[in-house]
Coordinates of C-alpha atoms and ligand atoms in Angstrom, one line a residue:
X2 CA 82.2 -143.0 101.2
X3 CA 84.4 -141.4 103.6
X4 CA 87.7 -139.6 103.5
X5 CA 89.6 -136.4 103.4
X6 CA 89.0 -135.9 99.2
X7 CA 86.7 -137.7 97.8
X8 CA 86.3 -137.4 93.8
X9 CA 83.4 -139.3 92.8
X10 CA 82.0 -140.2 89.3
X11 CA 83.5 -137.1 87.8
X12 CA 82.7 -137.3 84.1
X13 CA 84.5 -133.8 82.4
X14 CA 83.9 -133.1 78.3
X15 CA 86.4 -131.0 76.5
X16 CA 85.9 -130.7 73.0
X17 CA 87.2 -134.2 71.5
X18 CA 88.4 -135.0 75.2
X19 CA 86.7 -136.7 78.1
X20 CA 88.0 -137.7 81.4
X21 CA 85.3 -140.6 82.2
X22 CA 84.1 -142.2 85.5
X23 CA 86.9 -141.0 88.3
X24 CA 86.1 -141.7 91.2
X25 CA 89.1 -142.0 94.2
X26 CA 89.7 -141.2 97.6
X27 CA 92.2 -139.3 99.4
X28 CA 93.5 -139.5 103.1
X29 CA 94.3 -136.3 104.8
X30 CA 98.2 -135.8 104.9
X31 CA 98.5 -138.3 102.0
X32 CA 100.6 -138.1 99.1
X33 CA 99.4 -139.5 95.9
X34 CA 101.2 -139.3 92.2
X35 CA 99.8 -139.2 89.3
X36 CA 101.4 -140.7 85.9
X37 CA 99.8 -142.1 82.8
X38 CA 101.2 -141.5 78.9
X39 CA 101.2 -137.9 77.4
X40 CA 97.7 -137.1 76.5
X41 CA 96.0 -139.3 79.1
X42 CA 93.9 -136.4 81.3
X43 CA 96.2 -135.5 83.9
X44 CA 96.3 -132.3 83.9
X45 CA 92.7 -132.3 83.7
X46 CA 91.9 -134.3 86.2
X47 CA 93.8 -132.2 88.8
X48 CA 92.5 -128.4 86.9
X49 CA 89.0 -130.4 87.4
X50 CA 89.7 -130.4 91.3
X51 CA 90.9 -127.3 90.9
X52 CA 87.6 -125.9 90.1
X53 CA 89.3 -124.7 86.2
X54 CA 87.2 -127.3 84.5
X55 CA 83.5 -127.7 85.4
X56 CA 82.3 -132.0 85.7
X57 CA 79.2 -133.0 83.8
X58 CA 78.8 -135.4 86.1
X59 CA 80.0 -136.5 90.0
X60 CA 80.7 -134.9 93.0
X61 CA 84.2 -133.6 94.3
X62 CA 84.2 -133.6 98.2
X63 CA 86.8 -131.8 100.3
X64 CA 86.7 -132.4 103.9
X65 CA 83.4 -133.1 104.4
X66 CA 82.2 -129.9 102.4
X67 CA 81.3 -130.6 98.5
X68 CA 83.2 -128.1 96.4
X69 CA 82.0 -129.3 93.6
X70 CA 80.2 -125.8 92.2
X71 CA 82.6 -123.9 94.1
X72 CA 84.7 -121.3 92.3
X73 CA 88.6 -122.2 92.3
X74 CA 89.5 -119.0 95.2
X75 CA 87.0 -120.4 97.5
X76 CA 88.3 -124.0 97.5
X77 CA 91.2 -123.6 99.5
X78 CA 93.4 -125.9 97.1
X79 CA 97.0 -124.9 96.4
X80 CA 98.3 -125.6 92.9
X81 CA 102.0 -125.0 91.5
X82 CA 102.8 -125.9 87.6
X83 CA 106.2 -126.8 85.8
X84 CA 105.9 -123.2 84.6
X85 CA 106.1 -121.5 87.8
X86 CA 103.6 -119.4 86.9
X87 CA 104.7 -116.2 89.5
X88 CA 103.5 -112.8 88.7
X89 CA 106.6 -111.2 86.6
X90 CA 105.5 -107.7 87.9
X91 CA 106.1 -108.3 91.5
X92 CA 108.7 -109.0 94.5
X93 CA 109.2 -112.8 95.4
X94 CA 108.1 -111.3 98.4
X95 CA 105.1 -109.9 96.9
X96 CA 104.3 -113.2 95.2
X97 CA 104.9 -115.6 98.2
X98 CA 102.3 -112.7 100.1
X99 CA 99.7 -112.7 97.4
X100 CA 97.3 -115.2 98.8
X101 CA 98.1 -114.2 102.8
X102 CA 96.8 -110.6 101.9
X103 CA 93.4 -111.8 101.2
X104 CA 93.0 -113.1 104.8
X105 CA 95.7 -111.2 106.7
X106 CA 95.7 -107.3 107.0
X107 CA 98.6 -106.8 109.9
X108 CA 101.7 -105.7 108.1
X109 CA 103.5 -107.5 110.7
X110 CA 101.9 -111.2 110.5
X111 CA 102.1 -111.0 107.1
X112 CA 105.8 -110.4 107.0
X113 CA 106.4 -112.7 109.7
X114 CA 105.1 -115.6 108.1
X115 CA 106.3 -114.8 104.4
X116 CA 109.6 -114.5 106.9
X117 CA 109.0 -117.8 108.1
X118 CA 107.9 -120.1 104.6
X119 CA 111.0 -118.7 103.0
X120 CA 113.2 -119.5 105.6
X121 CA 111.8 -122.9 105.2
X122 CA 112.1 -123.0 101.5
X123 CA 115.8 -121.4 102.0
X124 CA 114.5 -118.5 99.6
X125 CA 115.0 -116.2 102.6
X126 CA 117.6 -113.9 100.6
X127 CA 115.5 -113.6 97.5
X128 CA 112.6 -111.7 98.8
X129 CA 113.6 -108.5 96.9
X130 CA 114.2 -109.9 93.9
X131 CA 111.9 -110.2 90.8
X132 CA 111.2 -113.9 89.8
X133 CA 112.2 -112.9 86.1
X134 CA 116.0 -112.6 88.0
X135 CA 115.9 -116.5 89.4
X136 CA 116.9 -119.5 88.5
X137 CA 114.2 -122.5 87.7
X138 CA 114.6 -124.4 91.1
X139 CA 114.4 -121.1 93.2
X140 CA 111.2 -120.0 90.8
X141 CA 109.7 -123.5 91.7
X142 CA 110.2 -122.6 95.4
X143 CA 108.7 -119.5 95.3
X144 CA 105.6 -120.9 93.7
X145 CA 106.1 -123.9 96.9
X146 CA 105.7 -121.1 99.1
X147 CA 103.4 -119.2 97.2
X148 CA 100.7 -122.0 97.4
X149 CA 101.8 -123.0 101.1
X150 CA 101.7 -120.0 103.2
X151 CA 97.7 -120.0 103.3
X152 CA 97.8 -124.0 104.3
X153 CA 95.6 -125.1 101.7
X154 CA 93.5 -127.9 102.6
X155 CA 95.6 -130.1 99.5
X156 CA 98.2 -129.1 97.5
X157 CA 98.3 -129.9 93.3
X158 CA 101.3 -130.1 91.4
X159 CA 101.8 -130.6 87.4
X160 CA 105.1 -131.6 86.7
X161 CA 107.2 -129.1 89.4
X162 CA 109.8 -130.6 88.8
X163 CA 110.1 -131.6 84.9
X164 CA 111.6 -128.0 84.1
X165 CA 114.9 -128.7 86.3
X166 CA 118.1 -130.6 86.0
X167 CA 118.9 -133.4 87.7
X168 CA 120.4 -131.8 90.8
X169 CA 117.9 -129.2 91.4
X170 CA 115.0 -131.4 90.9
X171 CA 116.9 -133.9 93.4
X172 CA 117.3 -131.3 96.4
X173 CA 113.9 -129.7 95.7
X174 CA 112.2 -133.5 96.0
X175 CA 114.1 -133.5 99.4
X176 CA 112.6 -129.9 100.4
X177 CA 109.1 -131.1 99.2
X178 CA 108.9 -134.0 101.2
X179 CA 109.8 -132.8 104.3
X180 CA 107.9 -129.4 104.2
X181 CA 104.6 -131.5 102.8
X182 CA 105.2 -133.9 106.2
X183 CA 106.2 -130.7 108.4
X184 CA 102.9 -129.0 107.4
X185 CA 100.9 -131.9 107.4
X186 CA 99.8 -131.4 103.8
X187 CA 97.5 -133.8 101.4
X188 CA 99.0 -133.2 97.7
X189 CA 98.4 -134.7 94.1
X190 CA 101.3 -134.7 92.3
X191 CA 101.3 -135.2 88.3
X192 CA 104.6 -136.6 86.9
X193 CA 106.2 -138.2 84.4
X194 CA 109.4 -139.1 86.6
X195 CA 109.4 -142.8 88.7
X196 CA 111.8 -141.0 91.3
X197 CA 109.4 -138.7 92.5
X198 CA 106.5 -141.8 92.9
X199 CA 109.5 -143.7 94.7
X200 CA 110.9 -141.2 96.9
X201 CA 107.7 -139.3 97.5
X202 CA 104.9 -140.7 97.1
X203 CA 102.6 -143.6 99.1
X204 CA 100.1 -144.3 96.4
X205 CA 99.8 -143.5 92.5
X206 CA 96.7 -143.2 90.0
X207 CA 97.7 -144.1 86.7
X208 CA 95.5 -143.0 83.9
X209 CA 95.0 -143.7 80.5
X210 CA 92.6 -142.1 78.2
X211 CA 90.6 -140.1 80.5
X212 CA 90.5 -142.7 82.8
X213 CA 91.8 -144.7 85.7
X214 CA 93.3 -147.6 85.2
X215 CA 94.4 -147.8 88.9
X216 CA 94.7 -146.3 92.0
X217 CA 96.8 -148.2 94.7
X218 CA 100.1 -148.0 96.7
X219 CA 103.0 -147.6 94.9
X220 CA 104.2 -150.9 95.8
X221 CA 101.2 -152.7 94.2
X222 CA 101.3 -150.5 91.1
X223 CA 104.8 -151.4 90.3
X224 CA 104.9 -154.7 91.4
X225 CA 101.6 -156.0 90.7
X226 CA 100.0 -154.0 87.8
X227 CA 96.1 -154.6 87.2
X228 CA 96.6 -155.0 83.6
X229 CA 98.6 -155.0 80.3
X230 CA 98.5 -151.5 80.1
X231 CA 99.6 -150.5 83.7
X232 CA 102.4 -153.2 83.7
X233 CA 104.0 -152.4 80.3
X234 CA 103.6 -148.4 81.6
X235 CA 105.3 -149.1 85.4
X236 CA 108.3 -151.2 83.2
X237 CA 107.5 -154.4 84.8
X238 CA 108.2 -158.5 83.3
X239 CA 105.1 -159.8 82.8
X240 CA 104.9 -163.9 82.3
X241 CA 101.5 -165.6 81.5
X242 CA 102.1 -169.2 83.5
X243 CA 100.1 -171.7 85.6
X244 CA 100.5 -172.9 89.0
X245 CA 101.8 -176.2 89.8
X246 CA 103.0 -176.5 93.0
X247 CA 101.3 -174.7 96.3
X248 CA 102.1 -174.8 100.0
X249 CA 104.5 -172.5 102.0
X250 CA 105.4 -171.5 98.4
X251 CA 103.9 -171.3 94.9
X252 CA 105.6 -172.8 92.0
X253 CA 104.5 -171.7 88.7
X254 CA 104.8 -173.2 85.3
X255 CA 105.8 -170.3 82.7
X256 CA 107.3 -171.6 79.7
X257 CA 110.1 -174.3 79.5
X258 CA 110.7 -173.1 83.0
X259 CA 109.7 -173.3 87.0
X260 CA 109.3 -170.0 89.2
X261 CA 109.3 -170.2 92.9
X262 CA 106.7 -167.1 94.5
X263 CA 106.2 -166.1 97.9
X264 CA 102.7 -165.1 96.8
X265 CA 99.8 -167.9 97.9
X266 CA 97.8 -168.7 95.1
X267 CA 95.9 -172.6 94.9
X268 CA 97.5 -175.0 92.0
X269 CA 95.9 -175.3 89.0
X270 CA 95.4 -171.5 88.7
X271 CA 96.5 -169.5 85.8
X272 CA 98.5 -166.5 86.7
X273 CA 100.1 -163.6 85.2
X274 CA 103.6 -163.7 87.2
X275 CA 105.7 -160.2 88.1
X276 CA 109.2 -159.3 88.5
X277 CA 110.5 -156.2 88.4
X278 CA 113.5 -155.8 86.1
X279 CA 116.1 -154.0 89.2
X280 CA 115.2 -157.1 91.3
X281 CA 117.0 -159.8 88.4
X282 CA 121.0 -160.3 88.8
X283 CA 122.9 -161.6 86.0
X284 CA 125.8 -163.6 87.0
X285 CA 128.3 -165.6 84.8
X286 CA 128.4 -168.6 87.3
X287 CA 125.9 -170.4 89.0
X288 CA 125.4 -168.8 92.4
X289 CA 125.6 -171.0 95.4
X290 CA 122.8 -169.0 97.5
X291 CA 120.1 -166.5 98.4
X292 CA 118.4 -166.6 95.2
X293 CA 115.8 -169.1 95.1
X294 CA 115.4 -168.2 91.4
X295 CA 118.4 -169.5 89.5
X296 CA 117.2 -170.0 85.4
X297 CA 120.1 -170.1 82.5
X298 CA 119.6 -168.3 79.5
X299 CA 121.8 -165.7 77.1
X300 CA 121.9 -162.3 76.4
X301 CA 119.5 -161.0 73.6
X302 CA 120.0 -157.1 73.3
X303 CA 122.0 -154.8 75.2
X304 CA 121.1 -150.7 75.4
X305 CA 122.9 -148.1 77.1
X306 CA 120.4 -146.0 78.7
X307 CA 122.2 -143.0 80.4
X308 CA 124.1 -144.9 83.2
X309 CA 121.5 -148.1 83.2
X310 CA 122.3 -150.6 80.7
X311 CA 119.2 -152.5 79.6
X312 CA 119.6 -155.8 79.1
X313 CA 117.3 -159.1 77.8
X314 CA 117.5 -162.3 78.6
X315 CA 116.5 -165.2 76.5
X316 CA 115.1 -167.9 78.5
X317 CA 113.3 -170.6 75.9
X318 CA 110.6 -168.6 74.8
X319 CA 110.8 -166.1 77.7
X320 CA 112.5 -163.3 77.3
X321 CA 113.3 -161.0 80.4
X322 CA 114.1 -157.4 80.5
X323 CA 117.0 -156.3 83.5
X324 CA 118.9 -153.9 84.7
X325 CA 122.5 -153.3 85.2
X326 CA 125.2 -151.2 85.2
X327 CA 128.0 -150.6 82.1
X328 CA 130.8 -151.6 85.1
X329 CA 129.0 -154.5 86.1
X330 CA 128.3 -156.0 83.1
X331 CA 131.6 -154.9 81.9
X332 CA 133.5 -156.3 84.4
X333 CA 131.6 -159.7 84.2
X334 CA 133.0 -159.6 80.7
X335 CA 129.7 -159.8 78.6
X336 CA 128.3 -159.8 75.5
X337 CA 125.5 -160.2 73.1
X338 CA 124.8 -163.9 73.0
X339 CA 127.1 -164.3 76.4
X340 CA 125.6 -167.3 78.3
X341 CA 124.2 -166.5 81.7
X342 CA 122.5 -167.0 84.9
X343 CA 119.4 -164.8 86.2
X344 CA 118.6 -164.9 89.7
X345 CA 116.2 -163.2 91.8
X346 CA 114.3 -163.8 94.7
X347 CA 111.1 -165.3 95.3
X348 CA 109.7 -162.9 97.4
X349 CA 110.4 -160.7 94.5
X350 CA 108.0 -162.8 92.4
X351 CA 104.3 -161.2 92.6
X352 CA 101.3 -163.5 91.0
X353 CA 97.9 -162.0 90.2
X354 CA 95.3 -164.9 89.3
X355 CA 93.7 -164.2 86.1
X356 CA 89.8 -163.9 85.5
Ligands
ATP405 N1 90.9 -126.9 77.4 C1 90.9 -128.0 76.6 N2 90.0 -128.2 75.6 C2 90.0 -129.3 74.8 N3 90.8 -130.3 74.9 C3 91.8 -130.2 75.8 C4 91.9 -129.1 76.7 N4 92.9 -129.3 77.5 C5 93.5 -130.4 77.2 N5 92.8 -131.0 76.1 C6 93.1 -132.3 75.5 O1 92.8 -133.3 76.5 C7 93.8 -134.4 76.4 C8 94.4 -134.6 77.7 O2 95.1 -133.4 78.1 P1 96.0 -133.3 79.4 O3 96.6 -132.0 79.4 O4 95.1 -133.5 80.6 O5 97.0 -134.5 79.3 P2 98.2 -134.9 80.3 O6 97.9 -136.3 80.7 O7 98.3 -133.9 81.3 O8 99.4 -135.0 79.3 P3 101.0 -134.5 79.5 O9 101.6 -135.7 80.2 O10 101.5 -134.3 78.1 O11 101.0 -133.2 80.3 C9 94.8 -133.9 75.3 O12 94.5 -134.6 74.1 C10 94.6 -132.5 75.2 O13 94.8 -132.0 73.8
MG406 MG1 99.8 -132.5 81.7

């Protein structure tokens, strides 16, 4: 096995909780996000890398040097919480300087590069200041810079951003991904919010009861989930169906209905087919192009979700879930029971052969 982390049959017992069998591997400068339901070992898993939690069983490795039995200090791993977790008795500059003391003596260096990660962080005129006196999104930075200043070899974060509103957790998503690319950083970051695996990350681990159920780019994961589990998690349609129809394109049986896939897979093969609920555009009247997926059906349910509107179609005895907006849907003059048309593409279509 080769590559920058490498976590390796890590079995950890915690009272009634065990995280079981995790074994992945990390590229240096990659970024990787966790999710999984409430409950699922998250936390432990990265507090295991940590060094907080001590594995029955497996080996952690760390470019190239096993860290395994090494104390958390000695690691050189970074790791900021939703909490913040800064020390209330001390400056930000204090905080952001704790780690850098250890290694640095010169007064000078020291302030030069607290001068510098701040400046970075646009924290610059809060040095003086107490965290106790800050706002959520400029604590969260000071802990950013707290863990960054001393380059860690990878950087964990638990929820950073689950304690901020909308905007804050927006710019500082921003600041994270380009610092993270600036410095060249590897990170695992645990969330329950899709934006940050979209807009951040290049491949997710989704667990589920102390274990992995998979670890893959975020493009797989969310449009072609391994199993039951992942898919209903990642929000994702999920048609059983068989395939009857293969050459430059694959057209699958599902239902009452036909779907045209980009995805190569030989006829006769039964196949769990994919689409992901943004990709599906309801339309009133029968559109006269670029969707090669044109199926009739009516609406079943309609929910407001803060300014999504969640909508299933019935299709025979399919029903999909899509997404639109209230002015869309509003304009288009719809209702429970409305007749339509759902259209999406078939390169939107993913198939995974079933076993
Ligand atoms: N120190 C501990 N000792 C015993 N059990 C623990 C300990 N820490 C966590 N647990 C239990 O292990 C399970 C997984 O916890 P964990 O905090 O890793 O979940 P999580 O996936 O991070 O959840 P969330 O999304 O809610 O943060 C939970 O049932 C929790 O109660
Ligand atoms: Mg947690």
């Amino acid at each position: 096995m080769s590559g920058f982390l490498i976590v390796k049959n890590i079995h950890v017992d915690l009272g009634e909780f065990k995280i079981e069998d995790i074994t992945f591997i990390v590229d240096e400068k990659d970024y990787v996000c966790v999710i999984g339901p409430t409950g699922s070992g998250k936390t432990i898993l990265v507090e295991t890398i940590a060094g907080l939690h001590k594995p029955r069983k497996g080996v952690i490795i760390l470019d190239g040097r096993d860290i395994t039995s090494l104390p958390p200090e000695k690691r050189n791993i970074g790791i900021v919480y939703q909490d913040y977790a800064l020390f209330p008795h001390m400056t930000v500059f204090d905080n952001i300087a704790f780690g850098l003391k250890k290694r640095i003596s010169k007064k000078d260096e020291i302030l030069r590069e607290v001068k510098a990660i701040a400046q970075r962080l646009e924290i610059e005129h809060l040095l003086h200041r107490k965290p106790t006196t800050l706002s959520g999104g400029e604590q969260q930075r000071v802990a950013l810079a707290r863990a960054l200043i001393v380059r860690p070899k990878l950087l964990l974060m638990d929820e950073p951003f689950s304690a901020l509103d909308f905007n804050t957790r927006t710019r500082l998503r921003k600041l994270v991904r380009e610092v993270v690319s600036e410095y060249g950083t590897t990170v695992i970051h645990v969330t329950h919010d899709f934006e940050d695996v979209w807009s951040l990350a290049r491949k997710v681990i989704v667990m589920y009861r102390g274990r992995i159920l998979q670890y893959d780019t975020v493009e797989e994961v969310f449009n072609r989930p391994c199993c039951e589990l992942v898919a209903s998690f990642v929000d994702i349609n999920v048609m059983s169906g068989i395939v009857v129809f293969s050459n430059d394109k694959t057209i699958v049986r599902v239902g009452d209905i036909e779907i045209v896939s980009k995805d190569r897979v030989c006829e006769g093969h039964r196949v769990k087919v994919f689409i992901r609920p943004e990709r599906i555009l309801i339309s009133k009247s029968k559109p006269v192009s670029k969707f090669d997926n044109v199926v009739r059906g009516f609406i079943e349910d309609l929910e407001r979700q803060g300014n999504i509107l969640r909508v299933q179609v019935r299709i025979g005895s399919i029903c999909l879930k899509c997404i639109s907006t209230p002015n869309v849907l509003g304009s288009l003059d719809l209702e429970l029971g409305s007749s339509v048309y759902i259209c999406f593409r078939s390169s939107d279509v993913r198939l995974l052969v079933e076993s």
